[in-house]
Amino acid sequence: MPAPAQFVEFVDTHADKFIQRLADAVAIPSVSGEAGRREDVVKMAHWLNGQLNSLGVTTELRDLGKHVMDGQELSLPPAILGRMGDDPKKKTILIYGHFDVQPAFKSDGWDTEPFKLVIDSKTGRLIGRGSTDDKGPIMGWLNVLETHKSLGLELPVNLRFCFEGMEESGSEGLDDLIVSETKKGKEGWFDGVDCVCISDNYWLNDRTPCLTYGLRGLSYFKIVVQGPARDLHSGMFGRAVHEPMTDLIALMSKLVTPDGKILVPGVDEMVPAADDEEKKIYNSLDYSIADVEDAVGGKIAISADKATVLMGRMRMPSLSLHGIEGAFYGAGAKTVIPAKVSGKFSIRLVPPQTPDKINPLVVKYLESEFAKLNSKNQLSVECLHGGKPWVADIKHWNYEAAIKATQAVYKKQPDLTREGGSIPVTLTFAESLGVNVLLLPMGRGDDGAHSTNEKLDRSNYIEGTKLLGTYLYEAAAISA
Amino acid sequence: MPAPAQFVEFVDTHADKFIQRLADAVAIPSVSGEAGRREDVVKMAHWLNGQLNSLGVTTELRDLGKHVMDGQELSLPPAILGRMGDDPKKKTILIYGHFDVQPAFKSDGWDTEPFKLVIDSKTGRLIGRGSTDDKGPIMGWLNVLETHKSLGLELPVNLRFCFEGMEESGSEGLDDLIVSETKKGKEGWFDGVDCVCISDNYWLNDRTPCLTYGLRGLSYFKIVVQGPARDLHSGMFGRAVHEPMTDLIALMSKLVTPDGKILVPGVDEMVPAADDEEKKIYNSLDYSIADVEDAVGGKIAISADKATVLMGRMRMPSLSLHGIEGAFYGAGAKTVIPAKVSGKFSIRLVPPQTPDKINPLVVKYLESEFAKLNSKNQLSVECLHGGKPWVADIKHWNYEAAIKATQAVYKKQPDLTREGGSIPVTLTFAESLGVNVLLLPMGRGDDGAHSTNEKLDRSNYIEGTKLLGTYLYEAAAISA
């Protein structure tokens, strides 16, 4: 059951109106990470709520309490829960999106005003903060609803919505809301949800649509080495005392090799090697070593083998050294022996790794390596935060529907990808609801989410709207 | 020829007046490192110049030009050149001191107002910024002059003075002045100088006076590793690309061991081992491992052997890792892969090491270690600045005079020490004038120069004034 032809046609003929909707959304600078913009995030919630209501969605704004930001206590912006359709014969799909955005100032290097959507008619780019992350996809869903309302078409599935305004600032309050609504059973907003669809990531490249079925988890560590009571002058005490930086650098050098192998015993070993069949998946992705090197702006791929590089990003754990707190970090030369230094590193986790399994291995290893240094300084290791990895079953009808929809709209087989980063709400939905979660991106890999000149290509927005609607029809058609 | 009894007596009976002179000097907040205090440094120069003139010293204020600080162009405070006595039968001694001070705010943790000299009658401490560094010693010289003037005594030597107001901010302009005045020969201010005396360091402890005859030099390095064109997200690119931090940490871990051995081939080896006689000097110093550990506030001495610890500070090179520019340095957790990171470290040098001999060894070693990493990132090594070490001949009459003066005033044998840090002007005087330079400290090791609650003990100030005067008599008496 592909989407009706009139649906597709309506989207094409109303493209300009839909772009205006995106422009209206971008014009509200709903930056969750700046206290001074909090009112705009709330304004955005009300604007979106109004749109949903006018398109027939029953909603509730949920107060998520207060938090402290920049030393001020602030009310969190409300989350929006929505419901449309209660037909027991239809599948029920939960849609997630976020209406807050990253900070943006023209002075950061934008070519245009970040909160004014600019349509570049030459390139087809719709440029503005939030265009691709994540207002474009939310507007896509509104476009689908408007099309059905205008045409008097019935939706092929029941929909539930969960939109938040704090994703760019840690999704504060959302996990509790999801868990509590799930626990309520029949009384909860997520009762009867059959699957989840999240559009908040990107294609691998600028050519080929993708579906994402895995995310890495994370364990973030802080290694603290301290010795003297205060910072020392290296002239006075160099070679007279054990220096915390020397010890810390020695420890940090024992974590990972320049080609990415993790040296903490048991970490890499926990992950089963990919067999030839799995390697084929990576070799067949429309993403080359040259694409990776273009994306990072340097010829620094960790291997000349495509599968090795892509698996390194998608299905292998990785360990990155982020920096040191407490040491000299400025320009110029300062001859300090810092008294207390904290090395920061994190390990991206893949199944079956979890923070609970990994953290003890890291702590034990660091303590044993520190003992070998014979230093009189003191070591402590903290895990600052952690999150489990997530992998979905790509043989589930939810993925089958998305693959068919992609073929129908883009006439292409989508890349099936795992992402190296985390989208924590994905795991919350998967674990709380116990249903299949699909990541169905709208934008391209070069959209520059979080960066200057963020854009969504017009074709991704319009074809993406078709993709979202078509996915609902394909999902409805498959016998679960 | 010890100092006349009336000199010593006058100093004792006029102690309160001399303390008032120090209080007047401390009251002028001559902070050279703050643009807003520049006028006070100039005011201090004029105040000191007036004192010198009133005590019979011919002076000249020397304009040192301009410099840029905090984005403003500022005039450098003038240096003061002074002259007293031209008797060809007498020795001529050049005195150096600096009348600028480190910044100080009560909110830094001072118990009293930093620019008001507080006399703690219980402990005998004179507390205030600049009390020990370096206004106390300069006032000591003024006290010596005043005593002679009041008593109608003739000085036993000719004196030359060189006082600057930028020592705490890199002594800008001073080296050129010294070199040019020296080159002028008969026309220059330093013509005929037989030796130099600098009071700008401290006893090792709070008990035993010392003379300092050596300072370490310095080579300061910046190792830059870069790869991607911009910072990357560790989720997106961890284990897909060579990470600059991994390479940098690997390199920094290969420079020094936790017990201070320098791993750059040829650096430690350049310094001849101490023979038993030299070790005896260190074992006999009134400075224990417990003193070192008290000073740093931690039981972290690099060895249980006293001579090893003291030689590590005074006569061995040391390598300290100071920090990293460009990496994450804040509190909390940030999952960045920094694009370009610069590791900072420095090597304190001792004779016969010089930056010219050491730097090529460091560059070559780092390049060869980097090659072993097989990374596709790029390395560059810069030497940010360097200075030669300095060691004086302690058998020179200049030291002999200071030793005799110490015995006369303190009834103690002074510790003969080398310092781990640098006082660059020492080397400039030694090299330009080609004469013996003596470091004759007035204050104690716990004075807290550069720190909060900086103090000079009353006894160090008053006995120190006697020491400076007595030193002149002893110097005059020795047949050079």
mmCIF file of C-alpha atoms in Angstrom, chain B residues 305-421:
data_model
loop_
_atom_site.group_PDB
_atom_site.id
_atom_site.type_symbol
_atom_site.label_atom_id
_atom_site.label_comp_id
_atom_site.label_asym_id
_atom_site.label_seq_id
_atom_site.Cartn_x
_atom_site.Cartn_y
_atom_site.Cartn_z
ATOM 1 C CA ASP B 305 68.172 10.669 49.230
ATOM 2 C CA LYS B 306 68.717 14.300 50.222
ATOM 3 C CA ALA B 307 71.529 15.001 47.761
ATOM 4 C CA THR B 308 69.464 13.523 44.904
ATOM 5 C CA VAL B 309 66.479 15.758 45.699
ATOM 6 C CA LEU B 310 68.546 18.934 46.150
ATOM 7 C CA MET B 311 70.713 18.261 43.113
ATOM 8 C CA GLY B 312 67.499 17.602 41.133
ATOM 9 C CA ARG B 313 66.487 21.149 41.928
ATOM 10 C CA MET B 314 69.833 22.893 41.747
ATOM 11 C CA ARG B 315 72.360 21.195 39.487
ATOM 12 C CA MET B 316 70.423 18.838 37.249
ATOM 13 C CA PRO B 317 68.275 19.652 34.258
ATOM 14 C CA SER B 318 64.549 19.081 34.745
ATOM 15 C CA LEU B 319 61.708 18.576 32.312
ATOM 16 C CA SER B 320 58.192 19.645 33.281
ATOM 17 C CA LEU B 321 54.991 19.131 31.297
ATOM 18 C CA HIS B 322 52.938 22.300 31.706
ATOM 19 C CA GLY B 323 49.762 21.709 29.763
ATOM 20 C CA ILE B 324 47.983 21.544 26.438
ATOM 21 C CA GLU B 325 46.612 24.401 24.366
ATOM 22 C CA GLY B 326 43.621 23.648 22.150
ATOM 23 C CA ALA B 327 42.215 20.662 24.045
ATOM 24 C CA PHE B 328 39.175 20.649 26.324
ATOM 25 C CA TYR B 329 40.198 22.230 29.639
ATOM 26 C CA GLY B 330 36.938 23.051 31.378
ATOM 27 C CA ALA B 331 35.089 21.294 34.141
ATOM 28 C CA GLY B 332 32.584 18.637 33.191
ATOM 29 C CA ALA B 333 32.462 16.405 30.155
ATOM 30 C CA LYS B 334 32.830 17.381 26.511
ATOM 31 C CA THR B 335 33.150 14.750 23.812
ATOM 32 C CA VAL B 336 35.353 16.660 21.461
ATOM 33 C CA ILE B 337 38.200 15.444 19.285
ATOM 34 C CA PRO B 338 40.311 18.610 19.209
ATOM 35 C CA ALA B 339 41.631 19.413 15.730
ATOM 36 C CA LYS B 340 44.893 21.037 16.745
ATOM 37 C CA VAL B 341 46.612 20.600 20.080
ATOM 38 C CA SER B 342 49.839 22.096 21.386
ATOM 39 C CA GLY B 343 51.689 20.445 24.235
ATOM 40 C CA LYS B 344 53.816 22.776 26.336
ATOM 41 C CA PHE B 345 56.885 21.629 28.199
ATOM 42 C CA SER B 346 60.166 23.106 29.255
ATOM 43 C CA ILE B 347 63.603 21.911 30.188
ATOM 44 C CA ARG B 348 65.560 23.722 32.900
ATOM 45 C CA LEU B 349 69.178 23.775 31.802
ATOM 46 C CA VAL B 350 72.440 23.602 33.708
ATOM 47 C CA PRO B 351 75.992 24.103 32.425
ATOM 48 C CA PRO B 352 77.229 23.077 29.935
ATOM 49 C CA GLN B 353 73.718 22.902 28.469
ATOM 50 C CA THR B 354 72.439 25.836 26.418
ATOM 51 C CA PRO B 355 69.303 26.203 24.308
ATOM 52 C CA ASP B 356 71.481 26.020 21.202
ATOM 53 C CA LYS B 357 72.812 22.622 22.211
ATOM 54 C CA ILE B 358 69.565 21.222 23.608
ATOM 55 C CA ASN B 359 66.920 22.307 21.133
ATOM 56 C CA PRO B 360 68.128 20.270 18.150
ATOM 57 C CA LEU B 361 68.242 17.135 20.329
ATOM 58 C CA VAL B 362 64.637 17.679 21.396
ATOM 59 C CA VAL B 363 63.357 18.374 17.886
ATOM 60 C CA LYS B 364 65.145 15.367 16.431
ATOM 61 C CA TYR B 365 63.897 13.047 19.154
ATOM 62 C CA LEU B 366 60.276 14.212 18.875
ATOM 63 C CA GLU B 367 60.319 13.865 15.115
ATOM 64 C CA SER B 368 61.719 10.362 15.317
ATOM 65 C CA GLU B 369 59.211 9.302 18.000
ATOM 66 C CA PHE B 370 56.381 10.810 15.976
ATOM 67 C CA ALA B 371 57.455 8.838 12.910
ATOM 68 C CA LYS B 372 57.124 5.644 14.943
ATOM 69 C CA LEU B 373 53.468 6.414 15.637
ATOM 70 C CA ASN B 374 52.583 5.986 11.963
ATOM 71 C CA SER B 375 50.027 8.739 12.263
ATOM 72 C CA LYS B 376 48.743 10.755 9.344
ATOM 73 C CA ASN B 377 48.531 13.876 11.491
ATOM 74 C CA GLN B 378 51.152 16.588 11.243
ATOM 75 C CA LEU B 379 53.771 17.479 13.804
ATOM 76 C CA SER B 380 55.677 20.667 14.329
ATOM 77 C CA VAL B 381 57.944 21.598 17.208
ATOM 78 C CA GLU B 382 58.651 25.167 18.230
ATOM 79 C CA CYS B 383 60.987 26.566 20.845
ATOM 80 C CA LEU B 384 59.048 29.447 22.407
ATOM 81 C CA HIS B 385 61.950 30.884 24.325
ATOM 82 C CA GLY B 386 65.189 30.006 25.921
ATOM 83 C CA GLY B 387 67.820 31.242 28.308
ATOM 84 C CA LYS B 388 71.264 30.025 29.251
ATOM 85 C CA PRO B 389 72.081 28.759 32.718
ATOM 86 C CA TRP B 390 74.493 30.675 34.914
ATOM 87 C CA VAL B 391 77.038 29.568 37.481
ATOM 88 C CA ALA B 392 79.418 31.929 39.249
ATOM 89 C CA ASP B 393 82.861 31.266 40.669
ATOM 90 C CA ILE B 394 82.323 31.023 44.410
ATOM 91 C CA LYS B 395 86.022 31.482 45.055
ATOM 92 C CA HIS B 396 85.848 35.063 43.751
ATOM 93 C CA TRP B 397 86.365 37.861 46.311
ATOM 94 C CA ASN B 398 82.762 38.958 45.734
ATOM 95 C CA TYR B 399 81.553 35.695 47.329
ATOM 96 C CA GLU B 400 84.330 35.731 49.893
ATOM 97 C CA ALA B 401 83.130 39.178 51.026
ATOM 98 C CA ALA B 402 79.514 38.044 51.234
ATOM 99 C CA ILE B 403 80.468 34.954 53.222
ATOM 100 C CA LYS B 404 82.461 37.062 55.694
ATOM 101 C CA ALA B 405 79.631 39.589 55.986
ATOM 102 C CA THR B 406 77.132 36.805 56.690
ATOM 103 C CA GLN B 407 79.379 35.355 59.368
ATOM 104 C CA ALA B 408 79.767 38.804 60.924
ATOM 105 C CA VAL B 409 76.063 39.675 60.969
ATOM 106 C CA TYR B 410 74.392 36.282 61.427
ATOM 107 C CA LYS B 411 77.217 34.382 63.159
ATOM 108 C CA LYS B 412 76.526 31.570 60.724
ATOM 109 C CA GLN B 413 78.099 29.971 57.685
ATOM 110 C CA PRO B 414 75.784 30.729 54.737
ATOM 111 C CA ASP B 415 74.356 27.946 52.606
ATOM 112 C CA LEU B 416 75.902 28.084 49.152
ATOM 113 C CA THR B 417 73.073 27.347 46.767
ATOM 114 C CA ARG B 418 72.120 27.143 43.168
ATOM 115 C CA GLU B 419 68.541 28.022 42.284
ATOM 116 C CA GLY B 420 66.313 26.027 39.963
ATOM 117 C CA GLY B 421 64.692 29.055 38.386
#
